Amino acid sequence: MYWGISLVRDLEGKQKVSTGISPSGPIHLGNLREILTGDIIYKSMLLSGKDASFIYLCDDIDPLRKVYPFLPQSYSEHVGKPLRDIPAPEGTDTYSEYFLAPFLKSIETMDVRPEVIRTGNLYAEGKFGDITKIFIERKEEVRNILQSISGRDLEENWFPYNPRCSSCGRINSAVPYDFSDRYVYYRCSCGNEGRSDIYTDQGKLPWRLEWPAKWKILGVTFEPFGKDHGTQGGSYDTGKAISEKILDYPAPRPQMFERILRKGKGAMHSSTGVNIPATEILDFVPPEMVRYMMARVPPSRHIEFDPESGFLNLMDEYERLIKLRGENKLDEDQITLLNISFTGRKNDEIPDYRHLTTLVQIYSRDEQIEKILEKNGNKYDPHILHERIKQARHWVMNYAPESSRFHILDENSPVNLNEDGKKVICNLMANIKSLETWNAEAIHEAARKAIQQSSVSPSEGFSYIYRVFIGKDRGPRLGFFLEGMERDKVEKRLSFSCGA
RNA sequence: GGGCCCAUAGCUCAGCUAGGUAGAGCAUCUGGCUUUUAACCAGAGGGUCAGGGGUUCGAAUCCCCUUGGGCCCGCCA
Protein backbone atom coordinates (compact mmCIF):
# COMPACT_ATOMS: atom_id res chain seq x y z
CA MET A 1 0.00 0.00 0.00
CA TYR A 2 1.25 3.48 -0.82
CA TRP A 3 2.73 5.05 2.32
CA GLY A 4 0.45 8.05 2.27
CA ILE A 5 -2.66 5.94 2.00
CA SER A 6 -1.64 3.54 4.77
CA LEU A 7 -0.78 6.51 6.96
CA VAL A 8 -4.29 7.95 6.85
CA ARG A 9 -6.47 4.92 6.39
CA ASP A 10 -7.53 4.56 10.03
CA LEU A 11 -8.36 8.25 10.55
CA GLU A 12 -11.95 9.13 11.12
CA GLY A 13 -13.87 12.35 10.81
CA LYS A 14 -12.85 15.70 9.44
CA GLN A 15 -9.11 16.12 8.97
CA LYS A 16 -6.96 19.21 8.95
CA VAL A 17 -3.30 18.91 7.95
CA SER A 18 -0.99 21.71 9.02
CA THR A 19 2.61 22.61 8.34
CA GLY A 20 4.44 25.85 8.52
CA ILE A 21 7.63 27.82 8.47
CA SER A 22 9.47 30.69 10.03
CA PRO A 23 10.31 32.86 7.00
CA SER A 24 13.70 33.98 8.23
CA GLY A 25 15.54 33.58 4.95
CA PRO A 26 15.43 32.00 1.50
CA ILE A 27 13.24 28.92 1.70
CA HIS A 28 15.14 25.83 0.60
CA LEU A 29 14.67 22.25 -0.47
CA GLY A 30 14.34 21.04 3.11
CA ASN A 31 11.38 23.33 3.71
CA LEU A 32 9.92 22.01 0.49
CA ARG A 33 9.86 18.54 1.97
CA GLU A 34 7.84 19.81 4.87
CA ILE A 35 5.10 21.39 2.84
CA LEU A 36 5.10 18.62 0.23
CA THR A 37 4.86 15.94 2.90
CA GLY A 38 1.85 17.82 4.20
CA ASP A 39 0.38 18.08 0.74
CA ILE A 40 0.98 14.39 0.00
CA ILE A 41 -0.75 13.39 3.23
CA TYR A 42 -3.57 15.80 2.47
CA LYS A 43 -4.00 14.39 -1.03
CA SER A 44 -3.79 10.85 0.31
CA MET A 45 -6.71 11.73 2.55
CA LEU A 46 -8.66 13.06 -0.41
CA LEU A 47 -7.84 9.95 -2.44
CA SER A 48 -9.13 7.86 0.46
CA GLY A 49 -12.40 9.75 0.36
CA LYS A 50 -11.85 11.70 3.57
CA ASP A 51 -13.06 15.19 4.35
CA ALA A 52 -9.75 17.03 4.59
CA SER A 53 -8.21 20.49 4.45
CA PHE A 54 -4.67 21.76 4.40
CA ILE A 55 -3.21 24.88 6.01
CA TYR A 56 0.22 26.45 5.96
CA LEU A 57 1.33 28.70 8.78
CA CYS A 58 3.79 31.47 8.20
CA ASP A 59 5.33 32.36 11.54
CA ASP A 60 5.96 35.97 10.65
CA ILE A 61 5.87 37.13 14.25
CA ASP A 62 8.92 35.05 15.15
CA PRO A 63 11.88 37.26 15.93
CA LEU A 64 14.94 37.61 13.72
CA ARG A 65 17.47 35.50 15.56
CA LYS A 66 20.70 36.84 14.18
CA VAL A 67 22.26 38.65 11.26
CA TYR A 68 22.36 35.84 8.73
CA PRO A 69 25.25 35.70 6.27
CA PHE A 70 23.01 36.90 3.45
CA LEU A 71 22.05 40.07 5.37
CA PRO A 72 23.90 43.38 5.59
CA GLN A 73 25.46 44.09 8.96
CA SER A 74 22.96 46.91 9.46
CA TYR A 75 20.37 44.27 10.32
CA SER A 76 21.88 43.88 13.76
CA GLU A 77 19.48 46.61 14.91
CA HIS A 78 16.57 44.35 13.93
CA VAL A 79 17.66 41.23 15.77
CA GLY A 80 14.90 40.28 18.19
CA LYS A 81 12.11 42.05 16.30
CA PRO A 82 9.25 40.14 14.67
CA LEU A 83 10.00 39.33 11.02
CA ARG A 84 6.83 41.09 9.93
CA ASP A 85 8.07 44.35 11.50
CA ILE A 86 11.41 44.37 9.72
CA PRO A 87 11.98 45.87 6.26
CA ALA A 88 12.92 43.51 3.43
CA PRO A 89 16.55 43.43 2.30
CA GLU A 90 15.31 45.12 -0.88
CA GLY A 91 12.08 46.62 -2.10
CA THR A 92 9.25 47.89 0.03
CA ASP A 93 7.85 44.67 1.48
CA THR A 94 8.29 43.36 4.99
CA TYR A 95 11.06 40.91 5.69
CA SER A 96 8.68 37.97 6.09
CA GLU A 97 6.67 38.65 2.94
CA TYR A 98 9.84 39.18 0.97
CA PHE A 99 10.89 35.58 1.58
CA LEU A 100 7.41 34.11 1.66
CA ALA A 101 6.11 35.50 -1.63
CA PRO A 102 8.48 33.70 -4.04
CA PHE A 103 8.04 30.51 -2.07
CA LEU A 104 4.26 30.64 -2.34
CA LYS A 105 4.61 31.20 -6.06
CA SER A 106 6.91 28.17 -6.30
CA ILE A 107 4.60 25.79 -4.51
CA GLU A 108 1.69 26.86 -6.66
CA THR A 109 3.49 25.52 -9.71
CA MET A 110 3.68 22.23 -7.84
CA ASP A 111 -0.05 22.29 -7.29
CA VAL A 112 0.33 22.87 -3.58
CA ARG A 113 -2.47 25.20 -2.57
CA PRO A 114 -2.90 25.30 1.19
CA GLU A 115 -4.78 27.98 3.02
CA VAL A 116 -1.91 30.28 4.02
CA ILE A 117 -2.22 31.74 7.48
CA ARG A 118 0.08 34.36 8.96
CA THR A 119 0.57 33.67 12.63
CA GLY A 120 1.05 37.38 13.29
CA ASN A 121 -2.48 37.99 12.01
CA LEU A 122 -3.86 35.35 14.36
CA TYR A 123 -2.31 37.26 17.23
CA ALA A 124 -3.57 40.59 15.91
CA GLU A 125 -7.07 39.13 15.70
CA GLY A 126 -6.86 38.09 19.33
CA LYS A 127 -7.09 34.37 18.61
CA PHE A 128 -4.38 33.50 21.12
CA GLY A 129 -5.84 35.60 23.92
CA ASP A 130 -7.97 33.06 25.75
CA ILE A 131 -5.32 30.38 25.62
CA THR A 132 -2.60 32.79 26.68
CA LYS A 133 -4.71 33.64 29.67
CA ILE A 134 -5.03 29.96 30.57
CA PHE A 135 -1.26 29.51 30.31
CA ILE A 136 -0.63 32.48 32.54
CA GLU A 137 -3.21 31.47 35.11
CA ARG A 138 -1.93 27.90 35.19
CA LYS A 139 1.69 28.93 34.90
CA GLU A 140 3.07 26.49 37.46
CA GLU A 141 1.29 23.52 35.92
CA VAL A 142 2.59 24.49 32.49
CA ARG A 143 6.06 24.96 33.84
CA ASN A 144 5.99 21.54 35.49
CA ILE A 145 4.95 19.85 32.27
CA LEU A 146 7.67 21.57 30.28
CA GLN A 147 10.31 20.79 32.88
CA SER A 148 9.43 17.19 33.48
CA ILE A 149 9.05 16.24 29.83
CA SER A 150 11.88 18.21 28.30
CA GLY A 151 14.15 17.67 31.28
CA ARG A 152 15.35 21.23 31.27
CA ASP A 153 15.08 23.75 34.08
CA LEU A 154 13.15 26.92 33.44
CA GLU A 155 14.31 30.12 35.03
CA GLU A 156 12.82 31.31 38.28
CA ASN A 157 11.09 34.22 36.57
CA TRP A 158 9.97 32.20 33.54
CA PHE A 159 6.72 33.52 32.10
CA PRO A 160 4.55 31.87 29.44
CA TYR A 161 4.38 34.96 27.27
CA ASN A 162 6.94 37.16 25.55
CA PRO A 163 5.83 40.80 25.30
CA ARG A 164 6.97 42.95 22.42
CA CYS A 165 8.55 46.12 23.74
CA SER A 166 6.55 49.13 22.64
CA SER A 167 9.67 51.21 22.41
CA CYS A 168 12.43 49.09 20.82
CA GLY A 169 10.11 46.59 19.13
CA ARG A 170 12.00 43.52 20.32
CA ILE A 171 10.13 40.47 21.41
CA ASN A 172 12.95 38.86 23.35
CA SER A 173 14.10 41.59 25.68
CA ALA A 174 11.04 42.64 27.67
CA VAL A 175 10.75 40.93 31.05
CA PRO A 176 7.19 40.43 32.35
CA TYR A 177 6.58 41.08 36.01
CA ASP A 178 2.84 41.21 36.37
CA PHE A 179 -0.43 40.23 34.80
CA SER A 180 -3.93 41.49 35.33
CA ASP A 181 -7.10 41.41 33.28
CA ARG A 182 -5.67 41.18 29.76
CA TYR A 183 -2.38 42.96 30.22
CA VAL A 184 1.11 41.68 30.77
CA TYR A 185 3.33 44.32 32.40
CA TYR A 186 7.00 44.37 31.52
CA ARG A 187 10.30 46.12 31.84
CA CYS A 188 12.54 46.07 28.80
CA SER A 189 16.31 46.07 28.79
CA CYS A 190 16.11 49.16 26.59
CA GLY A 191 14.77 51.03 29.59
CA ASN A 192 11.16 51.09 28.50
CA GLU A 193 8.30 49.97 30.73
CA GLY A 194 4.90 49.07 29.37
CA ARG A 195 2.13 46.56 29.06
CA SER A 196 1.03 44.16 26.33
CA ASP A 197 -2.55 43.29 25.53
CA ILE A 198 -2.60 39.51 25.09
CA TYR A 199 -5.51 39.83 22.69
CA THR A 200 -3.29 41.64 20.19
CA ASP A 201 0.07 41.14 18.53
CA GLN A 202 1.86 43.06 21.25
CA GLY A 203 3.67 39.86 22.14
CA LYS A 204 3.67 36.15 21.51
CA LEU A 205 3.78 32.77 23.18
CA PRO A 206 7.06 30.93 23.41
CA TRP A 207 7.35 28.24 20.74
CA ARG A 208 6.63 25.25 22.95
CA LEU A 209 3.33 26.77 23.99
CA GLU A 210 2.49 28.43 20.70
CA TRP A 211 2.50 25.15 18.81
CA PRO A 212 -0.18 23.38 20.89
CA ALA A 213 -2.15 26.65 21.01
CA LYS A 214 -2.25 26.68 17.22
CA TRP A 215 -3.48 23.09 17.14
CA LYS A 216 -6.45 23.97 19.24
CA ILE A 217 -7.20 27.35 17.64
CA LEU A 218 -7.14 25.94 14.13
CA GLY A 219 -8.40 22.43 14.79
CA VAL A 220 -5.30 20.65 13.49
CA THR A 221 -5.54 16.83 13.35
CA PHE A 222 -2.37 15.92 11.47
CA GLU A 223 1.01 17.57 11.37
CA PRO A 224 4.26 16.56 9.72
CA PHE A 225 7.43 18.07 11.15
CA GLY A 226 11.18 17.75 10.94
CA LYS A 227 13.03 15.39 13.22
CA ASP A 228 14.38 18.31 15.21
CA HIS A 229 10.92 18.71 16.74
CA GLY A 230 10.40 15.01 17.17
CA THR A 231 13.20 14.08 19.49
CA GLN A 232 12.33 12.65 22.88
CA GLY A 233 11.38 15.51 25.18
CA GLY A 234 11.24 17.77 22.14
CA SER A 235 8.60 20.27 21.26
CA TYR A 236 6.13 17.68 19.95
CA ASP A 237 6.29 15.77 23.23
CA THR A 238 5.76 18.85 25.35
CA GLY A 239 3.20 20.20 22.89
CA LYS A 240 1.20 16.99 23.11
CA ALA A 241 1.17 17.09 26.90
CA ILE A 242 0.24 20.78 27.01
CA SER A 243 -2.46 20.25 24.44
CA GLU A 244 -4.03 17.34 26.25
CA LYS A 245 -3.57 18.36 29.87
CA ILE A 246 -3.99 22.11 29.72
CA LEU A 247 -6.02 22.77 26.59
CA ASP A 248 -8.07 19.60 26.58
CA TYR A 249 -7.38 19.11 22.90
CA PRO A 250 -6.07 15.84 21.40
CA ALA A 251 -2.65 16.37 19.83
CA PRO A 252 -2.58 15.94 16.06
CA ARG A 253 -1.23 12.74 14.54
CA PRO A 254 2.50 13.38 14.14
CA GLN A 255 4.59 12.46 11.14
CA MET A 256 8.27 13.03 11.45
CA PHE A 257 10.22 13.43 8.24
CA GLU A 258 13.91 12.99 7.59
CA ARG A 259 16.20 15.57 6.10
CA ILE A 260 17.25 16.10 2.55
CA LEU A 261 20.96 15.78 1.99
CA ARG A 262 22.91 17.11 -0.90
CA LYS A 263 24.75 14.14 -2.35
CA GLY A 264 28.34 14.11 -1.19
CA LYS A 265 27.97 17.39 0.67
CA GLY A 266 25.88 16.61 3.70
CA ALA A 267 22.84 18.25 5.20
CA MET A 268 21.01 21.10 3.57
CA HIS A 269 21.72 23.79 6.10
CA SER A 270 21.59 27.47 5.43
CA SER A 271 24.76 27.77 7.44
CA THR A 272 26.81 25.19 5.54
CA GLY A 273 26.02 26.73 2.19
CA VAL A 274 25.04 23.49 0.51
CA ASN A 275 21.36 24.25 0.46
CA ILE A 276 19.61 25.05 -2.76
CA PRO A 277 16.83 27.62 -2.49
CA ALA A 278 13.42 26.25 -3.34
CA THR A 279 12.99 28.75 -6.11
CA GLU A 280 16.22 27.63 -7.74
CA ILE A 281 15.27 23.97 -7.62
CA LEU A 282 12.41 24.82 -9.93
CA ASP A 283 14.81 26.48 -12.33
CA PHE A 284 15.85 23.04 -13.49
CA VAL A 285 13.62 20.44 -11.85
CA PRO A 286 10.13 20.14 -13.36
CA PRO A 287 7.50 20.68 -10.65
CA GLU A 288 6.00 17.20 -10.93
CA MET A 289 9.50 15.86 -10.44
CA VAL A 290 9.92 17.69 -7.15
CA ARG A 291 6.67 16.14 -6.00
CA TYR A 292 7.81 12.74 -7.21
CA MET A 293 11.09 13.03 -5.30
CA MET A 294 9.23 13.57 -2.06
CA ALA A 295 6.37 11.20 -2.80
CA ARG A 296 8.32 8.12 -3.89
CA VAL A 297 9.87 7.48 -0.48
CA PRO A 298 8.20 7.49 2.93
CA PRO A 299 8.97 10.54 5.09
CA SER A 300 11.03 8.47 7.52
CA ARG A 301 13.80 8.06 4.98
CA HIS A 302 16.31 10.70 4.21
CA ILE A 303 16.58 11.85 0.62
CA GLU A 304 19.95 12.26 -0.95
CA PHE A 305 19.53 14.83 -3.66
CA ASP A 306 22.05 14.60 -6.45
CA PRO A 307 21.44 17.49 -8.86
CA GLU A 308 23.92 16.03 -11.34
CA SER A 309 23.52 12.64 -12.98
CA GLY A 310 21.34 11.28 -10.18
CA PHE A 311 18.72 13.82 -11.07
CA LEU A 312 18.79 12.77 -14.71
CA ASN A 313 18.33 9.13 -13.70
CA LEU A 314 15.37 10.11 -11.59
CA MET A 315 13.86 11.91 -14.57
CA ASP A 316 14.31 8.73 -16.59
CA GLU A 317 12.63 6.72 -13.87
CA TYR A 318 9.65 9.05 -13.75
CA GLU A 319 9.29 9.17 -17.51
CA ARG A 320 9.48 5.40 -17.70
CA LEU A 321 6.62 5.17 -15.23
CA ILE A 322 4.54 7.60 -17.30
CA LYS A 323 5.19 5.45 -20.34
CA LEU A 324 4.25 2.25 -18.52
CA ARG A 325 1.07 3.85 -17.29
CA GLY A 326 0.10 4.44 -20.89
CA GLU A 327 0.52 0.71 -21.46
CA ASN A 328 -1.47 -0.21 -18.36
CA LYS A 329 1.50 -1.92 -16.79
CA LEU A 330 1.54 -0.25 -13.40
CA ASP A 331 0.41 -1.70 -10.09
CA GLU A 332 -1.91 0.13 -7.75
CA ASP A 333 0.83 1.74 -5.66
CA GLN A 334 2.64 3.06 -8.70
CA ILE A 335 -0.56 4.57 -10.01
CA THR A 336 -1.17 6.27 -6.67
CA LEU A 337 2.40 7.54 -6.66
CA LEU A 338 1.93 9.08 -10.09
CA ASN A 339 -1.41 10.60 -9.15
CA ILE A 340 0.18 12.15 -6.09
CA SER A 341 3.09 13.49 -8.16
CA PHE A 342 0.86 14.89 -10.85
CA THR A 343 0.53 18.68 -10.85
CA GLY A 344 -2.58 18.82 -12.95
CA ARG A 345 -0.78 19.92 -16.08
CA LYS A 346 -1.00 17.77 -19.13
CA ASN A 347 2.61 17.36 -20.07
CA ASP A 348 3.01 13.65 -20.73
CA GLU A 349 3.88 14.57 -24.27
CA ILE A 350 7.00 16.58 -23.55
CA PRO A 351 10.21 15.11 -25.04
CA ASP A 352 12.28 13.48 -22.38
CA TYR A 353 14.53 15.66 -20.31
CA ARG A 354 17.70 13.84 -21.27
CA HIS A 355 17.03 14.48 -24.92
CA LEU A 356 16.49 18.17 -24.25
CA THR A 357 19.81 18.45 -22.44
CA THR A 358 21.40 17.42 -25.73
CA LEU A 359 19.33 19.70 -27.89
CA VAL A 360 20.03 22.77 -25.81
CA GLN A 361 23.73 22.21 -26.30
CA ILE A 362 23.37 22.15 -30.06
CA TYR A 363 20.95 24.99 -30.51
CA SER A 364 21.14 28.34 -28.86
CA ARG A 365 17.61 29.41 -29.71
CA ASP A 366 14.41 27.80 -28.50
CA GLU A 367 12.72 28.20 -31.86
CA GLN A 368 15.38 26.00 -33.45
CA ILE A 369 14.64 23.26 -30.95
CA GLU A 370 10.93 23.60 -31.46
CA LYS A 371 11.42 23.43 -35.22
CA ILE A 372 13.53 20.30 -35.00
CA LEU A 373 11.06 18.59 -32.71
CA GLU A 374 8.16 19.53 -34.92
CA LYS A 375 9.99 18.28 -37.97
CA ASN A 376 10.03 14.87 -36.31
CA GLY A 377 6.27 14.97 -36.22
CA ASN A 378 5.81 16.01 -32.62
CA LYS A 379 3.50 18.71 -31.41
CA TYR A 380 3.88 19.92 -27.87
CA ASP A 381 2.24 22.45 -25.61
CA PRO A 382 4.46 25.42 -26.45
CA HIS A 383 4.30 26.93 -22.99
CA ILE A 384 5.37 23.79 -21.16
CA LEU A 385 7.95 22.95 -23.80
CA HIS A 386 9.47 26.40 -23.52
CA GLU A 387 9.65 26.05 -19.76
CA ARG A 388 11.22 22.61 -20.02
CA ILE A 389 13.84 23.88 -22.45
CA LYS A 390 14.75 26.62 -19.99
CA GLN A 391 15.11 24.05 -17.23
CA ALA A 392 17.32 21.81 -19.34
CA ARG A 393 19.54 24.76 -20.19
CA HIS A 394 19.85 25.68 -16.55
CA TRP A 395 20.80 22.12 -15.70
CA VAL A 396 23.46 21.91 -18.39
CA MET A 397 24.95 25.24 -17.36
CA ASN A 398 24.98 24.60 -13.63
CA TYR A 399 24.80 20.92 -12.81
CA ALA A 400 25.64 18.70 -15.76
CA PRO A 401 28.59 16.36 -15.18
CA GLU A 402 31.35 16.37 -17.76
CA SER A 403 30.01 13.20 -19.39
CA SER A 404 26.77 14.95 -20.28
CA ARG A 405 28.38 18.06 -21.69
CA PHE A 406 30.00 18.82 -24.97
CA HIS A 407 31.21 21.85 -26.76
CA ILE A 408 32.00 22.28 -30.37
CA LEU A 409 35.70 22.46 -31.13
CA ASP A 410 37.27 25.31 -33.08
CA GLU A 411 37.80 24.82 -36.79
CA ASN A 412 41.53 24.41 -36.45
CA SER A 413 41.97 22.97 -33.00
CA PRO A 414 44.32 19.99 -33.10
CA VAL A 415 43.01 16.56 -34.09
CA ASN A 416 44.53 13.18 -33.44
CA LEU A 417 43.36 10.60 -35.95
CA ASN A 418 44.75 7.29 -37.10
CA GLU A 419 44.70 6.12 -40.73
CA ASP A 420 41.13 4.81 -40.51
CA GLY A 421 39.94 7.96 -38.83
CA LYS A 422 41.46 10.17 -41.43
CA LYS A 423 39.87 8.08 -44.16
CA VAL A 424 36.42 8.51 -42.63
CA ILE A 425 36.82 12.24 -42.21
CA CYS A 426 38.15 12.81 -45.71
CA ASN A 427 35.36 10.75 -47.21
CA LEU A 428 32.83 12.63 -45.12
CA MET A 429 34.25 15.93 -46.31
CA ALA A 430 33.88 14.93 -49.92
CA ASN A 431 30.32 13.67 -49.39
CA ILE A 432 29.28 16.76 -47.55
CA LYS A 433 30.76 19.14 -50.09
CA SER A 434 28.67 17.53 -52.78
CA LEU A 435 25.42 17.85 -50.82
CA GLU A 436 22.80 19.93 -52.54
CA THR A 437 20.70 20.61 -49.47
CA TRP A 438 21.79 21.14 -45.90
CA ASN A 439 19.50 19.02 -43.82
CA ALA A 440 19.83 16.42 -41.14
CA GLU A 441 18.84 13.43 -43.17
CA ALA A 442 21.21 14.18 -46.02
CA ILE A 443 24.06 14.82 -43.63
CA HIS A 444 23.42 11.61 -41.81
CA GLU A 445 23.33 9.74 -45.09
CA ALA A 446 26.64 11.33 -46.05
CA ALA A 447 28.17 10.14 -42.80
CA ARG A 448 26.84 6.63 -43.18
CA LYS A 449 28.22 6.46 -46.70
CA ALA A 450 31.59 7.81 -45.62
CA ILE A 451 31.87 5.13 -42.97
CA GLN A 452 31.00 2.42 -45.45
CA GLN A 453 33.49 3.75 -47.97
CA SER A 454 36.17 3.61 -45.32
CA SER A 455 35.29 0.04 -44.37
CA VAL A 456 35.32 0.58 -40.62
CA SER A 457 32.60 -0.51 -38.25
CA PRO A 458 29.76 1.97 -37.82
CA SER A 459 30.44 2.60 -34.15
CA GLU A 460 34.10 3.22 -34.84
CA GLY A 461 33.30 5.50 -37.75
CA PHE A 462 30.88 7.62 -35.76
CA SER A 463 33.33 8.00 -32.94
CA TYR A 464 35.95 9.43 -35.33
CA ILE A 465 33.46 12.05 -36.43
CA TYR A 466 32.51 12.99 -32.89
CA ARG A 467 36.15 13.25 -31.95
CA VAL A 468 36.70 15.80 -34.67
CA PHE A 469 33.74 17.96 -33.71
CA ILE A 470 33.50 17.67 -29.95
CA GLY A 471 36.55 15.69 -28.90
CA LYS A 472 34.52 12.78 -27.55
CA ASP A 473 33.68 9.28 -28.72
CA ARG A 474 29.96 9.76 -28.57
CA GLY A 475 27.65 12.60 -29.17
CA PRO A 476 24.19 13.74 -30.11
CA ARG A 477 22.45 12.43 -33.18
CA LEU A 478 24.85 13.36 -35.92
CA GLY A 479 22.59 14.65 -38.67
CA PHE A 480 20.67 17.03 -36.44
CA PHE A 481 23.83 18.02 -34.70
CA LEU A 482 25.73 19.10 -37.81
CA GLU A 483 22.66 20.62 -39.40
CA GLY A 484 22.49 22.99 -36.46
CA MET A 485 26.01 24.20 -37.18
CA GLU A 486 26.78 26.47 -40.08
CA ARG A 487 27.66 24.49 -43.18
CA ASP A 488 30.73 26.59 -43.79
CA LYS A 489 32.06 25.79 -40.33
CA VAL A 490 31.44 22.08 -40.73
CA GLU A 491 33.30 22.00 -44.02
CA LYS A 492 36.21 24.01 -42.69
CA ARG A 493 36.55 21.76 -39.70
CA LEU A 494 36.45 18.67 -41.90
CA SER A 495 39.01 19.92 -44.35
CA PHE A 496 41.31 20.97 -41.54
CA SER A 497 41.01 17.55 -39.92
CA CYS A 498 41.42 15.72 -43.21
CA GLY A 499 44.61 17.59 -43.97
CA ALA A 500 45.99 17.37 -40.44
C1' G B 1 24.29 11.73 27.41
C1' G B 2 19.39 10.87 24.80
C1' G B 3 16.49 9.96 20.28
C1' C B 4 15.40 8.79 15.05
C1' C B 5 16.76 6.68 10.35
C1' C B 6 19.68 3.53 7.28
C1' A B 7 22.59 -1.27 5.95
C1' U B 8 19.50 -6.17 0.13
C1' A B 9 23.53 -7.49 -6.98
C1' G B 10 29.54 -3.57 -9.01
C1' C B 11 26.16 1.32 -8.34
C1' U B 12 21.17 3.47 -6.95
C1' C B 13 17.45 1.28 -4.58
C1' A B 14 12.33 -1.70 -4.23
C1' G B 15 10.37 -5.54 -1.26
C1' C B 16 9.35 -4.56 5.52
C1' U B 17 2.19 -1.71 7.46
C1' A B 18 -0.55 -9.11 5.22
C1' G B 19 5.93 -13.48 7.38
C1' G B 20 5.26 -17.93 2.19
C1' U B 21 10.79 -19.71 -3.99
C1' A B 22 15.63 -12.89 -3.85
C1' G B 23 13.61 -8.24 -7.27
C1' A B 24 14.05 -3.53 -10.67
C1' G B 25 16.89 0.24 -13.10
C1' C B 26 21.83 1.45 -14.31
C1' A B 27 26.59 -0.89 -15.29
C1' U B 28 29.01 -5.50 -17.41
C1' C B 29 28.90 -9.63 -21.00
C1' U B 30 26.53 -12.37 -25.39
C1' G B 31 23.43 -12.17 -29.72
C1' G B 32 20.26 -9.01 -33.16
C1' C B 33 19.57 -4.19 -35.84
C1' U B 34 23.91 -1.56 -43.43
C1' U B 35 24.11 2.52 -35.43
C1' U B 36 21.95 7.18 -32.41
C1' U B 37 16.50 10.81 -28.66
C1' A B 38 23.91 9.69 -24.93
C1' A B 39 19.37 4.24 -28.36
C1' C B 40 16.30 -0.20 -29.07
C1' C B 41 15.19 -5.74 -28.90
C1' A B 42 16.41 -10.81 -26.92
C1' G B 43 19.33 -13.20 -23.32
C1' A B 44 23.31 -14.05 -19.45
C1' G B 45 26.33 -13.53 -15.22
C1' G B 46 26.13 -11.28 -10.56
C1' G B 47 23.39 -11.87 -3.34
C1' U B 48 25.61 -15.58 3.51
C1' C B 49 19.39 -9.56 2.49
C1' A B 50 25.74 -6.04 7.83
C1' G B 51 26.68 -9.85 12.09
C1' G B 52 24.58 -12.73 16.18
C1' G B 53 20.45 -14.54 18.92
C1' G B 54 14.99 -15.16 19.53
C1' U B 55 9.63 -16.05 17.89
C1' U B 56 7.61 -19.30 13.93
C1' C B 57 6.05 -25.06 10.19
C1' G B 58 8.44 -20.99 7.59
C1' A B 59 12.00 -14.47 8.66
C1' A B 60 15.09 -9.68 4.14
C1' U B 61 10.22 -8.86 6.63
C1' C B 62 8.44 -9.34 13.64
C1' C B 63 11.51 -8.94 18.68
C1' C B 64 16.42 -8.32 21.28
C1' C B 65 21.71 -7.45 21.05
C1' U B 66 26.25 -6.00 18.33
C1' U B 67 28.86 -3.39 14.44
C1' G B 68 29.15 0.37 10.79
C1' G B 69 27.08 4.93 8.43
C1' G B 70 23.89 9.31 8.57
C1' C B 71 20.96 12.82 11.09
C1' C B 72 18.51 15.33 15.22
C1' C B 73 18.09 17.07 20.34
C1' G B 74 20.64 18.66 24.93
C1' C B 75 20.45 27.56 22.54
C1' C B 76 16.01 29.49 19.70
C1' A B 77 12.24 28.27 16.62
Short mmCIF file of C-alpha atoms (C1' of nucleotides) in Angstrom, two decimals, chain B residues 27-60:
data_model
loop_
_atom_site.label_atom_id
_atom_site.label_comp_id
_atom_site.label_asym_id
_atom_site.label_seq_id
_atom_site.Cartn_x
_atom_site.Cartn_y
_atom_site.Cartn_z
"C1'" A B 27 26.59 -0.89 -15.29
"C1'" U B 28 29.01 -5.50 -17.41
"C1'" C B 29 28.90 -9.63 -21.00
"C1'" U B 30 26.53 -12.37 -25.39
"C1'" G B 31 23.43 -12.17 -29.72
"C1'" G B 32 20.26 -9.01 -33.16
"C1'" C B 33 19.57 -4.19 -35.84
"C1'" U B 34 23.91 -1.56 -43.43
"C1'" U B 35 24.11 2.52 -35.43
"C1'" U B 36 21.95 7.18 -32.41
"C1'" U B 37 16.50 10.81 -28.66
"C1'" A B 38 23.91 9.69 -24.93
"C1'" A B 39 19.37 4.24 -28.36
"C1'" C B 40 16.30 -0.20 -29.07
"C1'" C B 41 15.19 -5.74 -28.90
"C1'" A B 42 16.41 -10.81 -26.92
"C1'" G B 43 19.33 -13.20 -23.32
"C1'" A B 44 23.31 -14.05 -19.45
"C1'" G B 45 26.33 -13.53 -15.22
"C1'" G B 46 26.13 -11.28 -10.56
"C1'" G B 47 23.39 -11.87 -3.34
"C1'" U B 48 25.61 -15.58 3.51
"C1'" C B 49 19.39 -9.56 2.49
"C1'" A B 50 25.74 -6.04 7.83
"C1'" G B 51 26.68 -9.85 12.09
"C1'" G B 52 24.58 -12.73 16.18
"C1'" G B 53 20.45 -14.54 18.92
"C1'" G B 54 14.99 -15.16 19.53
"C1'" U B 55 9.63 -16.05 17.89
"C1'" U B 56 7.61 -19.30 13.93
"C1'" C B 57 6.05 -25.06 10.19
"C1'" G B 58 8.44 -20.99 7.59
"C1'" A B 59 12.00 -14.47 8.66
"C1'" A B 60 15.09 -9.68 4.14
#
